[in-house]
Amino acid sequence: MRAEAILILILCYCAVFVRAQENISSIFGDAEMAEPPKLPTEGVRAELILVIRDMEQNVMGNRHVLLELENLETGTRENTLRYSDENGWISLNLEPGDWQLIAKIDDLSTPGKDYISNEFRIDLRNSTTGDLFVFPVGSLRGNVYNEIGERIVNARVRVDCGRDHGDRDTVSDEFGRFSLDYVPVGICEVLALSNNKVGSITINITKGELKTIDITLAQEVKSGPDLRILLIASIPVIVVIIFYLSRKRKPEPGIEKTTKIEITGRMRDIIRTLTDRERDIVELLIENNGKLTQAEIRHFLRIPKATMSRDIHSLKQKRIVETIKIGRNKEIILTKWFLGTEE
């Protein structure tokens, strides 16, 4: 009996264990059918490969290049430092968009900066390769003084080198100092202005150079007359001139007539073959003794200049008018063939 009781306990325990296993399998079986959450995928990017070249189209390989980028569509800005390979290549992985960038190169073996590019703009939609040209520059440091040797704060400083790349404007700081890192090489004029006092100096910048200068504000800048006052004062004069020219240019039919032109039947037949504008021109000439300037005809008939030229050319082809150039004006005359007086 004792052995049978033990056997029954063992069978009960096995039944409970098997049931528990079935429940566990059922739970984890359902879990295996569910898909795990996916990680968010990275946005679409486009590769921009830039080949850095100098003005002679030589590749600028093995250089540290600072790139200042701006996405013109989103307004985001970012700076990145890249190293060009031996072929001058730099690779950027950017979001598609309208991008603008400037490249700057600083060779650590020179005291100043060395190269800068113009603004490079590209509508980047797919992977693209392009050339980016850089121009040689140097750096400039300076101080602004007045005539008694005092440093001038917030003086406007401008560099004019005749080129459209590099730094051009700055303001002196609280110590009267200023700096421009990327100044085009060559002969440059540096000007400073403060409180109607100006000073200037001419310098020669070479690539990679760091030049230090002093500018003294010694010349006074006088303000010119108020343009608004000049404009108001000139209005009556302009009105009188316009009135005089309008009266002078307006043709007055009949004033220059000395002998009335009789329209013959042959002339009427020829006039009927003309276009409306050509007919108006010929009739106006007949009323004014057979000649007027082209400007007078155009003004009186309100014909555009280009249209007027075509009509006169057409009448010349038909042997109805001829032109004579008098200074800057052109006189239009009815031909003897049309008037029937040709011998």
JSON list of C-alpha atoms in Angstrom, two decimals, residues 79-290:
[
{"chain": "A", "resi": 79, "resn": "ASN", "atom": "CA", "xyz": [30.91, 74.01, -39.90]},
{"chain": "A", "resi": 80, "resn": "THR", "atom": "CA", "xyz": [33.01, 70.93, -40.54]},
{"chain": "A", "resi": 81, "resn": "LEU", "atom": "CA", "xyz": [36.75, 70.34, -40.86]},
{"chain": "A", "resi": 82, "resn": "ARG", "atom": "CA", "xyz": [37.80, 67.85, -43.56]},
{"chain": "A", "resi": 83, "resn": "TYR", "atom": "CA", "xyz": [41.12, 66.61, -44.89]},
{"chain": "A", "resi": 84, "resn": "SER", "atom": "CA", "xyz": [41.49, 66.48, -48.67]},
{"chain": "A", "resi": 85, "resn": "ASP", "atom": "CA", "xyz": [43.10, 63.32, -50.03]},
{"chain": "A", "resi": 86, "resn": "GLU", "atom": "CA", "xyz": [46.06, 63.31, -52.40]},
{"chain": "A", "resi": 87, "resn": "ASN", "atom": "CA", "xyz": [43.68, 63.98, -55.32]},
{"chain": "A", "resi": 88, "resn": "GLY", "atom": "CA", "xyz": [42.15, 67.01, -53.59]},
{"chain": "A", "resi": 89, "resn": "TRP", "atom": "CA", "xyz": [38.87, 65.16, -52.92]},
{"chain": "A", "resi": 90, "resn": "ILE", "atom": "CA", "xyz": [36.56, 65.91, -50.00]},
{"chain": "A", "resi": 91, "resn": "SER", "atom": "CA", "xyz": [33.37, 63.91, -49.41]},
{"chain": "A", "resi": 92, "resn": "LEU", "atom": "CA", "xyz": [30.26, 65.27, -47.68]},
{"chain": "A", "resi": 93, "resn": "ASN", "atom": "CA", "xyz": [27.13, 63.30, -46.85]},
{"chain": "A", "resi": 94, "resn": "LEU", "atom": "CA", "xyz": [24.29, 65.86, -46.86]},
{"chain": "A", "resi": 95, "resn": "GLU", "atom": "CA", "xyz": [20.54, 66.00, -46.88]},
{"chain": "A", "resi": 96, "resn": "PRO", "atom": "CA", "xyz": [19.15, 66.80, -50.36]},
{"chain": "A", "resi": 97, "resn": "GLY", "atom": "CA", "xyz": [18.52, 70.52, -50.69]},
{"chain": "A", "resi": 98, "resn": "ASP", "atom": "CA", "xyz": [19.81, 73.89, -51.86]},
{"chain": "A", "resi": 99, "resn": "TRP", "atom": "CA", "xyz": [23.25, 74.26, -50.24]},
{"chain": "A", "resi": 100, "resn": "GLN", "atom": "CA", "xyz": [25.74, 77.10, -50.07]},
{"chain": "A", "resi": 101, "resn": "LEU", "atom": "CA", "xyz": [29.27, 76.72, -48.75]},
{"chain": "A", "resi": 102, "resn": "ILE", "atom": "CA", "xyz": [32.64, 78.46, -48.41]},
{"chain": "A", "resi": 103, "resn": "ALA", "atom": "CA", "xyz": [35.96, 76.63, -48.09]},
{"chain": "A", "resi": 104, "resn": "LYS", "atom": "CA", "xyz": [38.88, 78.02, -46.05]},
{"chain": "A", "resi": 105, "resn": "ILE", "atom": "CA", "xyz": [42.41, 76.60, -45.90]},
{"chain": "A", "resi": 106, "resn": "ASP", "atom": "CA", "xyz": [44.98, 77.40, -43.22]},
{"chain": "A", "resi": 107, "resn": "ASP", "atom": "CA", "xyz": [48.48, 76.00, -43.67]},
{"chain": "A", "resi": 108, "resn": "LEU", "atom": "CA", "xyz": [49.96, 75.79, -40.18]},
{"chain": "A", "resi": 109, "resn": "SER", "atom": "CA", "xyz": [53.44, 76.45, -41.59]},
{"chain": "A", "resi": 110, "resn": "THR", "atom": "CA", "xyz": [52.50, 80.06, -42.43]},
{"chain": "A", "resi": 111, "resn": "PRO", "atom": "CA", "xyz": [51.57, 82.80, -39.91]},
{"chain": "A", "resi": 112, "resn": "GLY", "atom": "CA", "xyz": [48.39, 83.87, -41.73]},
{"chain": "A", "resi": 113, "resn": "LYS", "atom": "CA", "xyz": [45.55, 82.18, -43.55]},
{"chain": "A", "resi": 114, "resn": "ASP", "atom": "CA", "xyz": [46.23, 80.82, -47.03]},
{"chain": "A", "resi": 115, "resn": "TYR", "atom": "CA", "xyz": [43.17, 80.20, -49.23]},
{"chain": "A", "resi": 116, "resn": "ILE", "atom": "CA", "xyz": [39.45, 80.93, -49.45]},
{"chain": "A", "resi": 117, "resn": "SER", "atom": "CA", "xyz": [36.79, 80.10, -52.01]},
{"chain": "A", "resi": 118, "resn": "ASN", "atom": "CA", "xyz": [33.93, 82.16, -53.36]},
{"chain": "A", "resi": 119, "resn": "GLU", "atom": "CA", "xyz": [30.44, 81.17, -52.24]},
{"chain": "A", "resi": 120, "resn": "PHE", "atom": "CA", "xyz": [29.71, 77.78, -53.84]},
{"chain": "A", "resi": 121, "resn": "ARG", "atom": "CA", "xyz": [26.02, 77.01, -54.36]},
{"chain": "A", "resi": 122, "resn": "ILE", "atom": "CA", "xyz": [24.52, 73.72, -55.48]},
{"chain": "A", "resi": 123, "resn": "ASP", "atom": "CA", "xyz": [21.02, 72.26, -55.68]},
{"chain": "A", "resi": 124, "resn": "LEU", "atom": "CA", "xyz": [21.91, 68.84, -54.31]},
{"chain": "A", "resi": 125, "resn": "ARG", "atom": "CA", "xyz": [19.36, 66.13, -55.11]},
{"chain": "A", "resi": 126, "resn": "ASN", "atom": "CA", "xyz": [21.59, 63.21, -56.07]},
{"chain": "A", "resi": 127, "resn": "SER", "atom": "CA", "xyz": [25.22, 62.30, -55.46]},
{"chain": "A", "resi": 128, "resn": "THR", "atom": "CA", "xyz": [27.36, 64.88, -57.29]},
{"chain": "A", "resi": 129, "resn": "THR", "atom": "CA", "xyz": [31.02, 65.69, -57.96]},
{"chain": "A", "resi": 130, "resn": "GLY", "atom": "CA", "xyz": [32.18, 69.27, -58.59]},
{"chain": "A", "resi": 131, "resn": "ASP", "atom": "CA", "xyz": [35.28, 71.49, -58.63]},
{"chain": "A", "resi": 132, "resn": "LEU", "atom": "CA", "xyz": [35.71, 74.07, -55.87]},
{"chain": "A", "resi": 133, "resn": "PHE", "atom": "CA", "xyz": [38.30, 76.76, -56.63]},
{"chain": "A", "resi": 134, "resn": "VAL", "atom": "CA", "xyz": [40.17, 78.53, -53.85]},
{"chain": "A", "resi": 135, "resn": "PHE", "atom": "CA", "xyz": [42.08, 81.82, -54.06]},
{"chain": "A", "resi": 136, "resn": "PRO", "atom": "CA", "xyz": [45.24, 82.87, -52.19]},
{"chain": "A", "resi": 137, "resn": "VAL", "atom": "CA", "xyz": [44.86, 85.18, -49.19]},
{"chain": "A", "resi": 138, "resn": "GLY", "atom": "CA", "xyz": [46.80, 86.60, -46.26]},
{"chain": "A", "resi": 139, "resn": "SER", "atom": "CA", "xyz": [45.76, 87.96, -42.86]},
{"chain": "A", "resi": 140, "resn": "LEU", "atom": "CA", "xyz": [45.65, 91.50, -41.51]},
{"chain": "A", "resi": 141, "resn": "ARG", "atom": "CA", "xyz": [45.83, 92.92, -37.98]},
{"chain": "A", "resi": 142, "resn": "GLY", "atom": "CA", "xyz": [45.71, 96.59, -37.12]},
{"chain": "A", "resi": 143, "resn": "ASN", "atom": "CA", "xyz": [45.05, 99.46, -34.74]},
{"chain": "A", "resi": 144, "resn": "VAL", "atom": "CA", "xyz": [43.04, 102.65, -35.29]},
{"chain": "A", "resi": 145, "resn": "TYR", "atom": "CA", "xyz": [44.25, 105.93, -33.72]},
{"chain": "A", "resi": 146, "resn": "ASN", "atom": "CA", "xyz": [43.17, 109.55, -33.77]},
{"chain": "A", "resi": 147, "resn": "GLU", "atom": "CA", "xyz": [45.63, 112.40, -34.39]},
{"chain": "A", "resi": 148, "resn": "ILE", "atom": "CA", "xyz": [46.79, 112.56, -30.77]},
{"chain": "A", "resi": 149, "resn": "GLY", "atom": "CA", "xyz": [47.48, 108.83, -30.55]},
{"chain": "A", "resi": 150, "resn": "GLU", "atom": "CA", "xyz": [44.31, 107.67, -28.80]},
{"chain": "A", "resi": 151, "resn": "ARG", "atom": "CA", "xyz": [42.86, 104.33, -29.83]},
{"chain": "A", "resi": 152, "resn": "ILE", "atom": "CA", "xyz": [39.47, 104.56, -31.55]},
{"chain": "A", "resi": 153, "resn": "VAL", "atom": "CA", "xyz": [36.68, 102.15, -30.61]},
{"chain": "A", "resi": 154, "resn": "ASN", "atom": "CA", "xyz": [33.99, 101.04, -33.11]},
{"chain": "A", "resi": 155, "resn": "ALA", "atom": "CA", "xyz": [35.74, 102.54, -36.11]},
{"chain": "A", "resi": 156, "resn": "ARG", "atom": "CA", "xyz": [34.52, 101.13, -39.41]},
{"chain": "A", "resi": 157, "resn": "VAL", "atom": "CA", "xyz": [37.35, 99.42, -41.32]},
{"chain": "A", "resi": 158, "resn": "ARG", "atom": "CA", "xyz": [37.16, 98.44, -44.98]},
{"chain": "A", "resi": 159, "resn": "VAL", "atom": "CA", "xyz": [39.69, 96.70, -47.25]},
{"chain": "A", "resi": 160, "resn": "ASP", "atom": "CA", "xyz": [39.52, 97.30, -51.00]},
{"chain": "A", "resi": 161, "resn": "CYS", "atom": "CA", "xyz": [41.62, 94.86, -53.01]},
{"chain": "A", "resi": 162, "resn": "GLY", "atom": "CA", "xyz": [39.57, 94.90, -56.22]},
{"chain": "A", "resi": 163, "resn": "ARG", "atom": "CA", "xyz": [38.41, 91.31, -55.75]},
{"chain": "A", "resi": 164, "resn": "ASP", "atom": "CA", "xyz": [35.11, 89.76, -54.71]},
{"chain": "A", "resi": 165, "resn": "HIS", "atom": "CA", "xyz": [36.38, 87.03, -52.37]},
{"chain": "A", "resi": 166, "resn": "GLY", "atom": "CA", "xyz": [37.64, 87.19, -48.82]},
{"chain": "A", "resi": 167, "resn": "ASP", "atom": "CA", "xyz": [36.96, 89.52, -45.90]},
{"chain": "A", "resi": 168, "resn": "ARG", "atom": "CA", "xyz": [36.26, 93.18, -46.64]},
{"chain": "A", "resi": 169, "resn": "ASP", "atom": "CA", "xyz": [34.67, 94.88, -43.60]},
{"chain": "A", "resi": 170, "resn": "THR", "atom": "CA", "xyz": [35.05, 94.89, -39.83]},
{"chain": "A", "resi": 171, "resn": "VAL", "atom": "CA", "xyz": [34.87, 97.18, -36.78]},
{"chain": "A", "resi": 172, "resn": "SER", "atom": "CA", "xyz": [37.58, 97.99, -34.25]},
{"chain": "A", "resi": 173, "resn": "ASP", "atom": "CA", "xyz": [37.00, 96.43, -30.83]},
{"chain": "A", "resi": 174, "resn": "GLU", "atom": "CA", "xyz": [37.05, 98.04, -27.35]},
{"chain": "A", "resi": 175, "resn": "PHE", "atom": "CA", "xyz": [40.85, 98.25, -27.57]},
{"chain": "A", "resi": 176, "resn": "GLY", "atom": "CA", "xyz": [40.86, 99.94, -30.98]},
{"chain": "A", "resi": 177, "resn": "ARG", "atom": "CA", "xyz": [42.12, 96.80, -32.68]},
{"chain": "A", "resi": 178, "resn": "PHE", "atom": "CA", "xyz": [40.77, 95.01, -35.73]},
{"chain": "A", "resi": 179, "resn": "SER", "atom": "CA", "xyz": [41.54, 91.82, -37.63]},
{"chain": "A", "resi": 180, "resn": "LEU", "atom": "CA", "xyz": [40.66, 90.37, -41.02]},
{"chain": "A", "resi": 181, "resn": "ASP", "atom": "CA", "xyz": [41.72, 86.75, -41.50]},
{"chain": "A", "resi": 182, "resn": "TYR", "atom": "CA", "xyz": [41.12, 86.23, -45.22]},
{"chain": "A", "resi": 183, "resn": "VAL", "atom": "CA", "xyz": [42.33, 89.23, -47.26]},
{"chain": "A", "resi": 184, "resn": "PRO", "atom": "CA", "xyz": [42.92, 88.78, -51.04]},
{"chain": "A", "resi": 185, "resn": "VAL", "atom": "CA", "xyz": [46.56, 88.94, -52.11]},
{"chain": "A", "resi": 186, "resn": "GLY", "atom": "CA", "xyz": [47.82, 91.99, -54.00]},
{"chain": "A", "resi": 187, "resn": "ILE", "atom": "CA", "xyz": [47.73, 95.76, -53.54]},
{"chain": "A", "resi": 188, "resn": "CYS", "atom": "CA", "xyz": [44.95, 96.75, -51.13]},
{"chain": "A", "resi": 189, "resn": "GLU", "atom": "CA", "xyz": [43.74, 100.04, -49.67]},
{"chain": "A", "resi": 190, "resn": "VAL", "atom": "CA", "xyz": [42.67, 99.88, -46.04]},
{"chain": "A", "resi": 191, "resn": "LEU", "atom": "CA", "xyz": [40.33, 102.65, -44.87]},
{"chain": "A", "resi": 192, "resn": "ALA", "atom": "CA", "xyz": [39.00, 103.49, -41.39]},
{"chain": "A", "resi": 193, "resn": "LEU", "atom": "CA", "xyz": [36.21, 105.91, -40.49]},
{"chain": "A", "resi": 194, "resn": "SER", "atom": "CA", "xyz": [34.88, 107.29, -37.21]},
{"chain": "A", "resi": 195, "resn": "ASN", "atom": "CA", "xyz": [33.07, 110.56, -36.33]},
{"chain": "A", "resi": 196, "resn": "ASN", "atom": "CA", "xyz": [33.63, 112.10, -39.79]},
{"chain": "A", "resi": 197, "resn": "LYS", "atom": "CA", "xyz": [37.36, 111.40, -39.58]},
{"chain": "A", "resi": 198, "resn": "VAL", "atom": "CA", "xyz": [38.97, 109.04, -42.06]},
{"chain": "A", "resi": 199, "resn": "GLY", "atom": "CA", "xyz": [42.39, 107.50, -42.53]},
{"chain": "A", "resi": 200, "resn": "SER", "atom": "CA", "xyz": [43.82, 105.14, -45.12]},
{"chain": "A", "resi": 201, "resn": "ILE", "atom": "CA", "xyz": [46.92, 103.14, -45.95]},
{"chain": "A", "resi": 202, "resn": "THR", "atom": "CA", "xyz": [48.00, 101.12, -49.00]},
{"chain": "A", "resi": 203, "resn": "ILE", "atom": "CA", "xyz": [49.50, 97.69, -48.39]},
{"chain": "A", "resi": 204, "resn": "ASN", "atom": "CA", "xyz": [50.65, 94.64, -50.32]},
{"chain": "A", "resi": 205, "resn": "ILE", "atom": "CA", "xyz": [49.30, 91.29, -49.10]},
{"chain": "A", "resi": 206, "resn": "THR", "atom": "CA", "xyz": [51.06, 88.01, -49.96]},
{"chain": "A", "resi": 207, "resn": "LYS", "atom": "CA", "xyz": [49.78, 84.46, -49.49]},
{"chain": "A", "resi": 208, "resn": "GLY", "atom": "CA", "xyz": [49.97, 83.17, -45.94]},
{"chain": "A", "resi": 209, "resn": "GLU", "atom": "CA", "xyz": [51.30, 86.49, -44.60]},
{"chain": "A", "resi": 210, "resn": "LEU", "atom": "CA", "xyz": [50.19, 88.05, -41.32]},
{"chain": "A", "resi": 211, "resn": "LYS", "atom": "CA", "xyz": [50.56, 91.83, -41.68]},
{"chain": "A", "resi": 212, "resn": "THR", "atom": "CA", "xyz": [50.14, 94.37, -38.88]},
{"chain": "A", "resi": 213, "resn": "ILE", "atom": "CA", "xyz": [49.35, 98.02, -39.60]},
{"chain": "A", "resi": 214, "resn": "ASP", "atom": "CA", "xyz": [48.31, 101.26, -37.85]},
{"chain": "A", "resi": 215, "resn": "ILE", "atom": "CA", "xyz": [45.76, 103.71, -39.27]},
{"chain": "A", "resi": 216, "resn": "THR", "atom": "CA", "xyz": [45.49, 107.32, -38.10]},
{"chain": "A", "resi": 217, "resn": "LEU", "atom": "CA", "xyz": [42.23, 109.19, -38.66]},
{"chain": "A", "resi": 218, "resn": "ALA", "atom": "CA", "xyz": [43.60, 112.53, -39.86]},
{"chain": "A", "resi": 219, "resn": "GLN", "atom": "CA", "xyz": [41.29, 113.69, -42.64]},
{"chain": "A", "resi": 220, "resn": "GLU", "atom": "CA", "xyz": [37.85, 115.19, -42.11]},
{"chain": "A", "resi": 221, "resn": "VAL", "atom": "CA", "xyz": [34.90, 113.97, -44.17]},
{"chain": "A", "resi": 222, "resn": "LYS", "atom": "CA", "xyz": [32.45, 116.72, -45.10]},
{"chain": "A", "resi": 223, "resn": "SER", "atom": "CA", "xyz": [28.85, 115.84, -45.74]},
{"chain": "A", "resi": 224, "resn": "GLY", "atom": "CA", "xyz": [27.51, 116.82, -49.15]},
{"chain": "A", "resi": 225, "resn": "PRO", "atom": "CA", "xyz": [24.29, 118.80, -49.73]},
{"chain": "A", "resi": 226, "resn": "ASP", "atom": "CA", "xyz": [21.00, 117.13, -48.86]},
{"chain": "A", "resi": 227, "resn": "LEU", "atom": "CA", "xyz": [19.84, 115.26, -51.97]},
{"chain": "A", "resi": 228, "resn": "ARG", "atom": "CA", "xyz": [16.21, 115.78, -51.04]},
{"chain": "A", "resi": 229, "resn": "ILE", "atom": "CA", "xyz": [16.64, 119.56, -51.11]},
{"chain": "A", "resi": 230, "resn": "LEU", "atom": "CA", "xyz": [18.37, 119.35, -54.50]},
{"chain": "A", "resi": 231, "resn": "LEU", "atom": "CA", "xyz": [15.59, 117.16, -55.85]},
{"chain": "A", "resi": 232, "resn": "ILE", "atom": "CA", "xyz": [12.82, 119.50, -54.68]},
{"chain": "A", "resi": 233, "resn": "ALA", "atom": "CA", "xyz": [14.65, 122.53, -56.08]},
{"chain": "A", "resi": 234, "resn": "SER", "atom": "CA", "xyz": [15.12, 120.87, -59.48]},
{"chain": "A", "resi": 235, "resn": "ILE", "atom": "CA", "xyz": [11.44, 119.93, -59.99]},
{"chain": "A", "resi": 236, "resn": "PRO", "atom": "CA", "xyz": [10.40, 123.31, -61.51]},
{"chain": "A", "resi": 237, "resn": "VAL", "atom": "CA", "xyz": [13.37, 123.19, -63.90]},
{"chain": "A", "resi": 238, "resn": "ILE", "atom": "CA", "xyz": [12.48, 119.65, -65.00]},
{"chain": "A", "resi": 239, "resn": "VAL", "atom": "CA", "xyz": [8.85, 120.66, -65.61]},
{"chain": "A", "resi": 240, "resn": "VAL", "atom": "CA", "xyz": [9.91, 123.64, -67.77]},
{"chain": "A", "resi": 241, "resn": "ILE", "atom": "CA", "xyz": [12.29, 121.47, -69.83]},
{"chain": "A", "resi": 242, "resn": "ILE", "atom": "CA", "xyz": [9.66, 118.80, -70.45]},
{"chain": "A", "resi": 243, "resn": "PHE", "atom": "CA", "xyz": [7.08, 121.44, -71.45]},
{"chain": "A", "resi": 244, "resn": "TYR", "atom": "CA", "xyz": [9.55, 123.09, -73.84]},
{"chain": "A", "resi": 245, "resn": "LEU", "atom": "CA", "xyz": [10.60, 119.81, -75.48]},
{"chain": "A", "resi": 246, "resn": "SER", "atom": "CA", "xyz": [7.00, 118.63, -75.89]},
{"chain": "A", "resi": 247, "resn": "ARG", "atom": "CA", "xyz": [6.11, 121.87, -77.70]},
{"chain": "A", "resi": 248, "resn": "LYS", "atom": "CA", "xyz": [9.22, 121.79, -79.80]},
{"chain": "A", "resi": 249, "resn": "ARG", "atom": "CA", "xyz": [8.86, 118.17, -80.93]},
{"chain": "A", "resi": 250, "resn": "LYS", "atom": "CA", "xyz": [5.17, 118.24, -81.75]},
{"chain": "A", "resi": 251, "resn": "PRO", "atom": "CA", "xyz": [4.78, 118.64, -85.52]},
{"chain": "A", "resi": 252, "resn": "GLU", "atom": "CA", "xyz": [2.31, 121.19, -86.72]},
{"chain": "A", "resi": 253, "resn": "PRO", "atom": "CA", "xyz": [0.91, 120.13, -90.11]},
{"chain": "A", "resi": 254, "resn": "GLY", "atom": "CA", "xyz": [0.94, 122.89, -92.67]},
{"chain": "A", "resi": 255, "resn": "ILE", "atom": "CA", "xyz": [3.57, 125.14, -91.03]},
{"chain": "A", "resi": 256, "resn": "GLU", "atom": "CA", "xyz": [6.37, 124.17, -93.40]},
{"chain": "A", "resi": 257, "resn": "LYS", "atom": "CA", "xyz": [4.23, 123.91, -96.50]},
{"chain": "A", "resi": 258, "resn": "THR", "atom": "CA", "xyz": [5.28, 126.20, -99.29]},
{"chain": "A", "resi": 259, "resn": "THR", "atom": "CA", "xyz": [3.58, 124.41, -102.15]},
{"chain": "A", "resi": 260, "resn": "LYS", "atom": "CA", "xyz": [0.58, 122.14, -101.64]},
{"chain": "A", "resi": 261, "resn": "ILE", "atom": "CA", "xyz": [1.15, 118.60, -102.90]},
{"chain": "A", "resi": 262, "resn": "GLU", "atom": "CA", "xyz": [-1.63, 117.58, -105.24]},
{"chain": "A", "resi": 263, "resn": "ILE", "atom": "CA", "xyz": [-2.65, 113.93, -104.85]},
{"chain": "A", "resi": 264, "resn": "THR", "atom": "CA", "xyz": [-2.90, 112.37, -108.30]},
{"chain": "A", "resi": 265, "resn": "GLY", "atom": "CA", "xyz": [-4.88, 109.28, -109.25]},
{"chain": "A", "resi": 266, "resn": "ARG", "atom": "CA", "xyz": [-1.63, 107.29, -109.51]},
{"chain": "A", "resi": 267, "resn": "MET", "atom": "CA", "xyz": [-0.65, 108.32, -105.97]},
{"chain": "A", "resi": 268, "resn": "ARG", "atom": "CA", "xyz": [-4.09, 107.25, -104.65]},
{"chain": "A", "resi": 269, "resn": "ASP", "atom": "CA", "xyz": [-3.70, 103.86, -106.32]},
{"chain": "A", "resi": 270, "resn": "ILE", "atom": "CA", "xyz": [-0.32, 103.37, -104.64]},
{"chain": "A", "resi": 271, "resn": "ILE", "atom": "CA", "xyz": [-1.66, 104.50, -101.23]},
{"chain": "A", "resi": 272, "resn": "ARG", "atom": "CA", "xyz": [-4.48, 101.93, -101.44]},
{"chain": "A", "resi": 273, "resn": "THR", "atom": "CA", "xyz": [-1.88, 99.12, -101.55]},
{"chain": "A", "resi": 274, "resn": "LEU", "atom": "CA", "xyz": [-0.32, 100.19, -98.22]},
{"chain": "A", "resi": 275, "resn": "THR", "atom": "CA", "xyz": [-1.03, 99.02, -94.70]},
{"chain": "A", "resi": 276, "resn": "ASP", "atom": "CA", "xyz": [-2.93, 101.30, -92.35]},
{"chain": "A", "resi": 277, "resn": "ARG", "atom": "CA", "xyz": [0.20, 102.55, -90.58]},
{"chain": "A", "resi": 278, "resn": "GLU", "atom": "CA", "xyz": [2.08, 103.05, -93.85]},
{"chain": "A", "resi": 279, "resn": "ARG", "atom": "CA", "xyz": [-0.90, 104.98, -95.24]},
{"chain": "A", "resi": 280, "resn": "ASP", "atom": "CA", "xyz": [-0.94, 107.24, -92.15]},
{"chain": "A", "resi": 281, "resn": "ILE", "atom": "CA", "xyz": [2.77, 108.00, -92.56]},
{"chain": "A", "resi": 282, "resn": "VAL", "atom": "CA", "xyz": [2.44, 108.86, -96.25]},
{"chain": "A", "resi": 283, "resn": "GLU", "atom": "CA", "xyz": [-0.62, 111.06, -95.71]},
{"chain": "A", "resi": 284, "resn": "LEU", "atom": "CA", "xyz": [1.15, 112.90, -92.86]},
{"chain": "A", "resi": 285, "resn": "LEU", "atom": "CA", "xyz": [4.14, 113.54, -95.15]},
{"chain": "A", "resi": 286, "resn": "ILE", "atom": "CA", "xyz": [1.85, 114.82, -97.90]},
{"chain": "A", "resi": 287, "resn": "GLU", "atom": "CA", "xyz": [0.27, 117.27, -95.45]},
{"chain": "A", "resi": 288, "resn": "ASN", "atom": "CA", "xyz": [3.73, 118.53, -94.44]},
{"chain": "A", "resi": 289, "resn": "ASN", "atom": "CA", "xyz": [5.22, 119.23, -97.86]},
{"chain": "A", "resi": 290, "resn": "GLY", "atom": "CA", "xyz": [6.63, 115.72, -98.25]}
]
